[in-house]
């Protein structure tokens, strides 16, 4: 039996996973760096209703903005992804409209549809 | 900008933290790997579950026959609680639903088996339910039983589902012409005559 337990906010300090109970042996902690996750962002946003398939375009845009993705080694940080316009919470997901310089490829109606879907969820 | 995350996302993984998909891909025959997602947020749970499904599916879909049984197990069983959370019966597709459907519809031929448990069968995507080879029912209310997801059962059998006792279940499997009642043994410490 092998246990994989999630890394938590305090794991750096106390070395303990974010779990209700910790087995005596055979356990390791797992975490997601952006390098591990940049090609799985679609899964992270799976719970968001997306009837017009807007999120796929958004994710493509985010990945392009990270740089280095072509070589499998994105250079950005999680903060860069967030600043690009998305917070990772379905309830509070919203689009940042203040800085669209990197997102001109999207038609305004697409943004509108996306925001409406998120508001409805 | 506020974020809600459990701490699973890090800028750089420390030496004490592993890459989940790499770790899952190391599975060997006879081994049980338990991935704890209990304290993660809903979005994080979806990411982790989808990551596991994608990793296992790719492991089998991209391997040649000589590797199966040698470097990777002949079969892998993925057990997930509350499957309805990841494969709800909504019409629009999502990456996680696609991933679950891939396993449900094509996984069996590759050697990947999905075990799902949920309170209500009607809350699971019909294509997932339709691809199940074995169904196990616990005591179920008549309102739930009126859903189309239970149409495969005779009216009499449906009625009997409302009267099951604790520990009793109904197993429907294609080799049996009719569903059969099974009973979970009482835990050893509750059985009479066991010291």
Short mmCIF file of C-alpha atoms in Angstrom, two decimals:
data_model
loop_
_atom_site.label_atom_id
_atom_site.label_comp_id
_atom_site.label_asym_id
_atom_site.label_seq_id
_atom_site.Cartn_x
_atom_site.Cartn_y
_atom_site.Cartn_z
CA UNK A 1 0.00 0.00 0.00
CA UNK A 2 1.39 3.38 -1.03
CA UNK A 3 -0.19 6.65 0.10
CA UNK A 4 0.04 9.93 -1.78
CA UNK A 5 -1.05 12.84 0.39
CA UNK A 6 -1.51 16.47 -0.62
CA UNK A 7 0.99 19.19 0.14
CA UNK A 8 -0.53 21.84 2.40
CA UNK A 9 0.02 25.49 3.22
CA UNK A 10 2.11 24.59 6.27
CA UNK A 11 3.94 21.57 4.86
CA UNK A 12 7.05 23.66 4.28
CA UNK A 13 7.28 24.40 8.01
CA UNK A 14 5.97 21.28 9.72
CA UNK A 15 6.65 18.68 7.02
CA UNK A 16 3.10 17.32 7.40
CA UNK A 17 0.61 16.75 4.58
CA UNK A 18 -2.82 18.37 4.38
CA UNK A 19 -4.63 15.19 5.47
CA UNK A 20 -7.08 14.16 8.16
CA UNK A 21 -4.85 11.27 9.17
CA UNK A 22 -1.29 10.35 8.30
CA UNK A 23 -0.33 6.69 7.84
CA UNK A 24 2.61 5.34 9.80
CA UNK A 25 4.69 4.55 6.74
CA UNK A 26 4.79 4.41 2.94
CA UNK A 27 3.47 7.88 2.31
CA UNK A 28 4.70 10.76 0.22
CA UNK A 29 3.38 14.22 -0.44
CA UNK A 30 2.38 15.51 -3.85
CA UNK A 31 2.15 19.09 -5.10
CA UNK A 32 1.56 20.88 -8.37
CA UNK A 33 4.03 23.38 -9.71
CA UNK A 34 3.07 25.31 -12.83
CA UNK A 35 5.47 23.14 -14.81
CA UNK A 36 3.46 20.09 -13.70
CA UNK A 37 0.12 21.69 -14.46
CA UNK A 38 0.34 23.95 -17.51
CA UNK A 39 -0.98 21.15 -19.74
CA UNK A 40 -3.73 20.23 -17.26
CA UNK A 41 -5.37 23.61 -16.79
CA UNK A 42 -8.44 22.31 -18.61
CA UNK A 43 -9.01 19.80 -15.79
CA UNK A 44 -8.64 22.50 -13.18
CA UNK A 45 -11.46 24.46 -14.79
CA UNK A 46 -13.66 21.47 -15.55
CA UNK A 47 -16.34 22.42 -13.03
CA UNK A 48 -17.05 25.72 -14.74
CA UNK A 49 -20.04 25.59 -17.07
CA UNK A 50 -18.74 26.40 -20.53
CA UNK A 51 -21.54 25.88 -23.06
CA UNK A 52 -19.80 27.98 -25.72
CA UNK A 53 -16.39 26.35 -25.35
CA UNK A 54 -14.72 29.59 -24.36
CA UNK A 55 -12.44 28.20 -21.68
CA UNK A 56 -10.44 26.14 -24.17
CA UNK A 57 -9.49 29.34 -26.02
CA UNK A 58 -8.69 31.07 -22.75
CA UNK A 59 -6.41 28.25 -21.65
CA UNK A 60 -4.60 28.33 -24.96
CA UNK A 61 -4.09 32.04 -24.50
CA UNK A 62 -2.76 31.56 -20.96
CA UNK A 63 -0.35 28.85 -22.06
CA UNK A 64 0.94 31.00 -24.87
CA UNK A 65 1.46 33.83 -22.43
CA UNK A 66 3.61 31.66 -20.18
CA UNK A 67 6.45 31.29 -22.65
CA UNK A 68 8.70 28.26 -22.98
CA UNK A 69 5.69 25.96 -23.31
CA UNK A 70 6.90 24.76 -26.72
CA UNK A 71 9.95 23.27 -25.00
CA UNK A 72 7.89 21.76 -22.17
CA UNK A 73 9.31 24.20 -19.69
CA UNK A 74 6.99 27.13 -19.00
CA UNK A 75 8.77 30.08 -17.54
CA UNK A 76 5.92 31.76 -15.65
CA UNK A 77 4.65 31.50 -12.10
CA UNK A 78 1.20 30.79 -10.74
CA UNK A 79 0.87 34.49 -10.04
CA UNK A 80 1.36 35.18 -13.76
CA UNK A 81 -1.51 32.87 -14.61
CA UNK A 82 -3.77 34.62 -12.14
CA UNK A 83 -2.77 38.07 -13.35
CA UNK A 84 -3.61 36.94 -16.83
CA UNK A 85 -7.18 36.95 -15.76
CA UNK A 86 -8.41 33.97 -13.80
CA UNK A 87 -8.68 32.99 -10.19
CA UNK A 88 -8.88 29.30 -9.48
CA UNK A 89 -12.14 29.15 -7.68
CA UNK A 90 -15.37 28.38 -9.45
CA UNK A 91 -17.37 30.55 -7.10
CA UNK A 92 -15.16 33.56 -7.44
CA UNK A 93 -13.92 33.05 -10.96
CA UNK A 94 -13.95 36.28 -12.82
CA UNK A 95 -12.17 37.88 -15.70
CA UNK A 96 -9.92 40.80 -15.22
CA UNK A 97 -10.99 43.41 -17.67
CA UNK A 98 -8.36 45.96 -16.77
CA UNK A 99 -5.49 44.46 -18.72
CA UNK A 100 -6.53 42.84 -21.95
CA UNK A 101 -3.42 43.67 -23.90
CA UNK A 102 -2.49 40.02 -24.29
CA UNK A 103 -5.99 38.89 -25.03
CA UNK A 104 -6.96 40.89 -28.06
CA UNK A 105 -7.50 37.66 -29.97
CA UNK A 106 -10.77 37.14 -28.14
CA UNK A 107 -13.87 38.73 -29.51
CA UNK A 108 -15.69 40.84 -26.93
CA UNK A 109 -18.79 38.66 -27.17
CA UNK A 110 -16.70 35.68 -26.08
CA UNK A 111 -15.66 37.46 -22.92
CA UNK A 112 -19.26 38.39 -22.30
CA UNK A 113 -20.48 34.83 -22.67
CA UNK A 114 -17.77 33.56 -20.36
CA UNK A 115 -18.49 36.10 -17.65
CA UNK A 116 -22.22 35.37 -17.88
CA UNK A 117 -21.60 31.63 -17.52
CA UNK A 118 -19.43 32.18 -14.48
CA UNK A 119 -21.94 34.50 -12.86
CA UNK A 120 -24.66 31.93 -13.33
CA UNK A 121 -22.70 29.13 -11.68
CA UNK B 1 -7.11 39.19 -6.42
CA UNK B 2 -8.27 36.48 -4.01
CA UNK B 3 -7.63 32.80 -4.52
CA UNK B 4 -8.97 29.80 -2.67
CA UNK B 5 -6.57 26.90 -2.66
CA UNK B 6 -5.50 24.34 -0.10
CA UNK B 7 -1.78 24.82 -0.61
CA UNK B 8 -1.34 22.15 -3.27
CA UNK B 9 -0.12 24.67 -5.85
CA UNK B 10 3.50 25.63 -5.33
CA UNK B 11 5.92 27.72 -7.34
CA UNK B 12 8.55 25.03 -7.09
CA UNK B 13 8.13 21.53 -5.70
CA UNK B 14 10.39 20.87 -2.72
CA UNK B 15 12.39 17.66 -2.46
CA UNK B 16 9.69 16.31 -0.14
CA UNK B 17 6.93 16.62 -2.73
CA UNK B 18 6.52 14.41 -5.78
CA UNK B 19 4.84 14.88 -9.14
CA UNK B 20 1.55 12.95 -8.80
CA UNK B 21 1.29 11.67 -12.35
CA UNK B 22 4.90 10.44 -12.36
CA UNK B 23 4.28 8.67 -9.06
CA UNK B 24 1.00 7.07 -10.22
CA UNK B 25 2.66 5.88 -13.44
CA UNK B 26 5.06 3.79 -11.33
CA UNK B 27 2.24 1.47 -10.25
CA UNK B 28 3.12 -2.23 -10.28
CA UNK B 29 1.02 -5.39 -10.26
CA UNK B 30 -0.56 -6.18 -6.88
CA UNK B 31 0.10 -2.71 -5.54
CA UNK B 32 -2.53 -0.40 -4.03
CA UNK B 33 -2.02 3.33 -4.37
CA UNK B 34 -4.23 5.59 -2.26
CA UNK B 35 -4.44 9.24 -3.26
CA UNK B 36 -5.91 11.47 -0.57
CA UNK B 37 -8.03 14.36 -1.87
CA UNK B 38 -10.32 14.78 1.14
CA UNK B 39 -9.13 18.23 2.18
CA UNK B 40 -8.73 19.68 -1.30
CA UNK B 41 -11.17 22.17 -2.80
CA UNK B 42 -13.62 20.92 -5.45
CA UNK B 43 -11.55 22.32 -8.32
CA UNK B 44 -8.39 20.75 -6.96
CA UNK B 45 -10.10 17.39 -6.48
CA UNK B 46 -11.21 17.48 -10.10
CA UNK B 47 -7.67 18.28 -11.22
CA UNK B 48 -6.18 15.43 -9.21
CA UNK B 49 -8.79 12.86 -10.26
CA UNK B 50 -8.53 13.92 -13.90
CA UNK B 51 -4.75 13.81 -13.71
CA UNK B 52 -4.86 10.23 -12.40
CA UNK B 53 -7.34 9.12 -15.09
CA UNK B 54 -5.32 10.80 -17.84
CA UNK B 55 -2.06 9.30 -16.59
CA UNK B 56 -3.42 5.75 -16.33
CA UNK B 57 -5.24 5.95 -19.65
CA UNK B 58 -2.13 7.25 -21.42
CA UNK B 59 -0.03 4.56 -19.75
CA UNK B 60 -2.10 1.86 -21.43
CA UNK B 61 -3.08 3.61 -24.64
CA UNK B 62 0.53 4.47 -25.49
CA UNK B 63 2.20 1.23 -24.37
CA UNK B 64 2.79 -1.75 -26.63
CA UNK B 65 1.65 -5.25 -25.72
CA UNK B 66 5.06 -6.39 -24.51
CA UNK B 67 5.05 -3.79 -21.76
CA UNK B 68 1.64 -4.84 -20.37
CA UNK B 69 2.16 -7.37 -17.61
CA UNK B 70 5.87 -6.60 -17.60
CA UNK B 71 6.54 -2.97 -16.71
CA UNK B 72 2.88 -2.08 -16.18
CA UNK B 73 0.17 -4.25 -14.56
CA UNK B 74 -2.19 -6.27 -16.76
CA UNK B 75 -5.11 -4.42 -15.28
CA UNK B 76 -5.63 -1.34 -13.16
CA UNK B 77 -8.75 -0.67 -11.11
CA UNK B 78 -9.48 2.95 -10.33
CA UNK B 79 -11.89 3.35 -7.45
CA UNK B 80 -13.51 6.73 -6.88
CA UNK B 81 -16.13 7.82 -4.39
CA UNK B 82 -18.83 10.30 -5.44
CA UNK B 83 -18.39 9.71 -9.15
CA UNK B 84 -21.40 11.94 -9.79
CA UNK B 85 -19.24 14.91 -8.86
CA UNK B 86 -16.92 14.29 -11.79
CA UNK B 87 -19.38 12.89 -14.33
CA UNK B 88 -22.72 14.63 -13.78
CA UNK B 89 -25.46 14.06 -16.33
CA UNK B 90 -25.14 17.50 -17.88
CA UNK B 91 -25.33 17.78 -21.65
CA UNK B 92 -22.32 19.96 -22.31
CA UNK B 93 -19.02 18.15 -22.28
CA UNK B 94 -16.14 19.10 -20.02
CA UNK B 95 -12.55 17.82 -19.91
CA UNK B 96 -13.20 15.72 -16.80
CA UNK B 97 -16.39 14.18 -18.23
CA UNK B 98 -14.51 13.38 -21.44
CA UNK B 99 -11.80 11.71 -19.39
CA UNK B 100 -14.28 9.60 -17.40
CA UNK B 101 -16.09 8.65 -20.62
CA UNK B 102 -12.81 7.60 -22.22
CA UNK B 103 -12.22 5.16 -19.38
CA UNK B 104 -15.86 4.00 -19.20
CA UNK B 105 -16.18 3.40 -22.93
CA UNK B 106 -12.71 2.31 -23.99
CA UNK B 107 -10.83 1.55 -20.79
CA UNK B 108 -12.07 -2.03 -20.42
CA UNK B 109 -10.43 -3.15 -23.66
CA UNK B 110 -7.16 -1.62 -22.50
CA UNK B 111 -7.28 -3.15 -19.03
CA UNK B 112 -8.39 -0.06 -17.12
CA UNK B 113 -11.45 -0.60 -14.93
CA UNK B 114 -13.39 2.15 -13.20
CA UNK B 115 -15.26 1.50 -9.95
CA UNK B 116 -17.52 4.39 -9.01
CA UNK B 117 -19.67 4.81 -5.91
CA UNK B 118 -22.35 7.41 -5.45
CA UNK B 119 -25.56 8.06 -3.58
CA UNK B 120 -27.75 8.43 -6.65
CA UNK B 121 -27.24 6.59 -9.91
CA UNK B 122 -29.45 9.15 -11.65
CA UNK B 123 -26.81 11.80 -10.87
CA UNK B 124 -24.20 10.12 -13.08
CA UNK B 125 -23.73 10.71 -16.80
CA UNK B 126 -25.94 8.23 -18.75
CA UNK B 127 -23.03 7.12 -20.97
CA UNK B 128 -21.04 6.13 -17.89
CA UNK B 129 -23.99 4.22 -16.41
CA UNK B 130 -24.71 2.61 -19.79
CA UNK B 131 -21.18 1.26 -20.00
CA UNK B 132 -21.18 -0.32 -16.56
CA UNK B 133 -20.83 -4.10 -16.70
CA UNK B 134 -21.69 -4.66 -13.05
CA UNK B 135 -24.20 -2.74 -10.96
CA UNK B 136 -24.59 -2.94 -7.21
CA UNK B 137 -27.60 -1.26 -5.60
CA UNK B 138 -28.19 -0.45 -1.97
CA UNK B 139 -31.48 0.52 -0.39
CA UNK B 140 -32.99 3.21 -2.58
CA UNK B 141 -36.01 5.48 -2.23
CA UNK B 142 -38.95 5.22 -4.61
CA UNK B 143 -38.47 8.75 -5.94
CA UNK B 144 -34.96 7.91 -7.08
CA UNK B 145 -36.16 4.58 -8.49
CA UNK B 146 -38.66 6.34 -10.75
CA UNK B 147 -35.74 7.79 -12.74
CA UNK B 148 -34.94 6.40 -16.18
CA UNK B 149 -31.58 5.17 -14.87
CA UNK B 150 -33.40 2.24 -13.18
CA UNK B 151 -35.45 1.22 -16.21
CA UNK B 152 -33.20 -1.83 -16.68
CA UNK B 153 -34.75 -3.37 -13.54
CA UNK B 154 -38.16 -5.07 -13.39
CA UNK B 155 -40.86 -3.32 -11.38
CA UNK B 156 -40.72 -6.10 -8.75
CA UNK B 157 -36.97 -5.77 -8.38
CA UNK B 158 -37.29 -2.00 -8.08
CA UNK B 159 -39.80 -2.46 -5.31
CA UNK B 160 -37.51 -4.85 -3.48
CA UNK B 161 -34.78 -2.18 -3.53
CA UNK B 162 -36.90 0.00 -1.27
CA UNK B 163 -37.02 -2.78 1.33
CA UNK B 164 -33.39 -3.86 1.54
CA UNK B 165 -31.98 -4.23 5.04
CA UNK B 166 -28.74 -2.75 6.25
CA UNK B 167 -25.84 -4.66 4.71
CA UNK B 168 -27.97 -6.11 1.90
CA UNK B 169 -27.33 -5.16 -1.70
CA UNK B 170 -28.57 -6.16 -5.13
CA UNK B 171 -26.01 -7.21 -7.73
CA UNK B 172 -26.84 -7.00 -11.44
CA UNK B 173 -24.28 -8.62 -13.70
CA UNK B 174 -24.77 -9.93 -17.23
CA UNK B 175 -23.94 -13.63 -16.49
CA UNK B 176 -26.94 -13.68 -14.11
CA UNK B 177 -30.38 -13.53 -15.70
CA UNK B 178 -31.81 -11.72 -12.72
CA UNK B 179 -30.20 -9.44 -10.14
CA UNK B 180 -29.15 -11.36 -7.05
CA UNK B 181 -29.22 -10.27 -3.45
CA UNK B 182 -25.90 -10.23 -1.67
CA UNK B 183 -25.14 -9.62 1.97
CA UNK B 184 -22.08 -7.98 3.43
CA UNK B 185 -20.65 -10.08 6.25
CA UNK B 186 -20.85 -8.37 9.59
CA UNK B 187 -17.48 -7.06 10.73
CA UNK B 188 -15.51 -9.82 12.49
CA UNK B 189 -15.70 -8.07 15.85
CA UNK B 190 -19.51 -8.12 15.67
CA UNK B 191 -19.88 -11.76 14.62
CA UNK B 192 -21.00 -14.22 17.26
CA UNK B 193 -18.53 -16.90 18.19
CA UNK B 194 -15.52 -14.92 17.03
CA UNK B 195 -13.12 -14.45 19.93
#
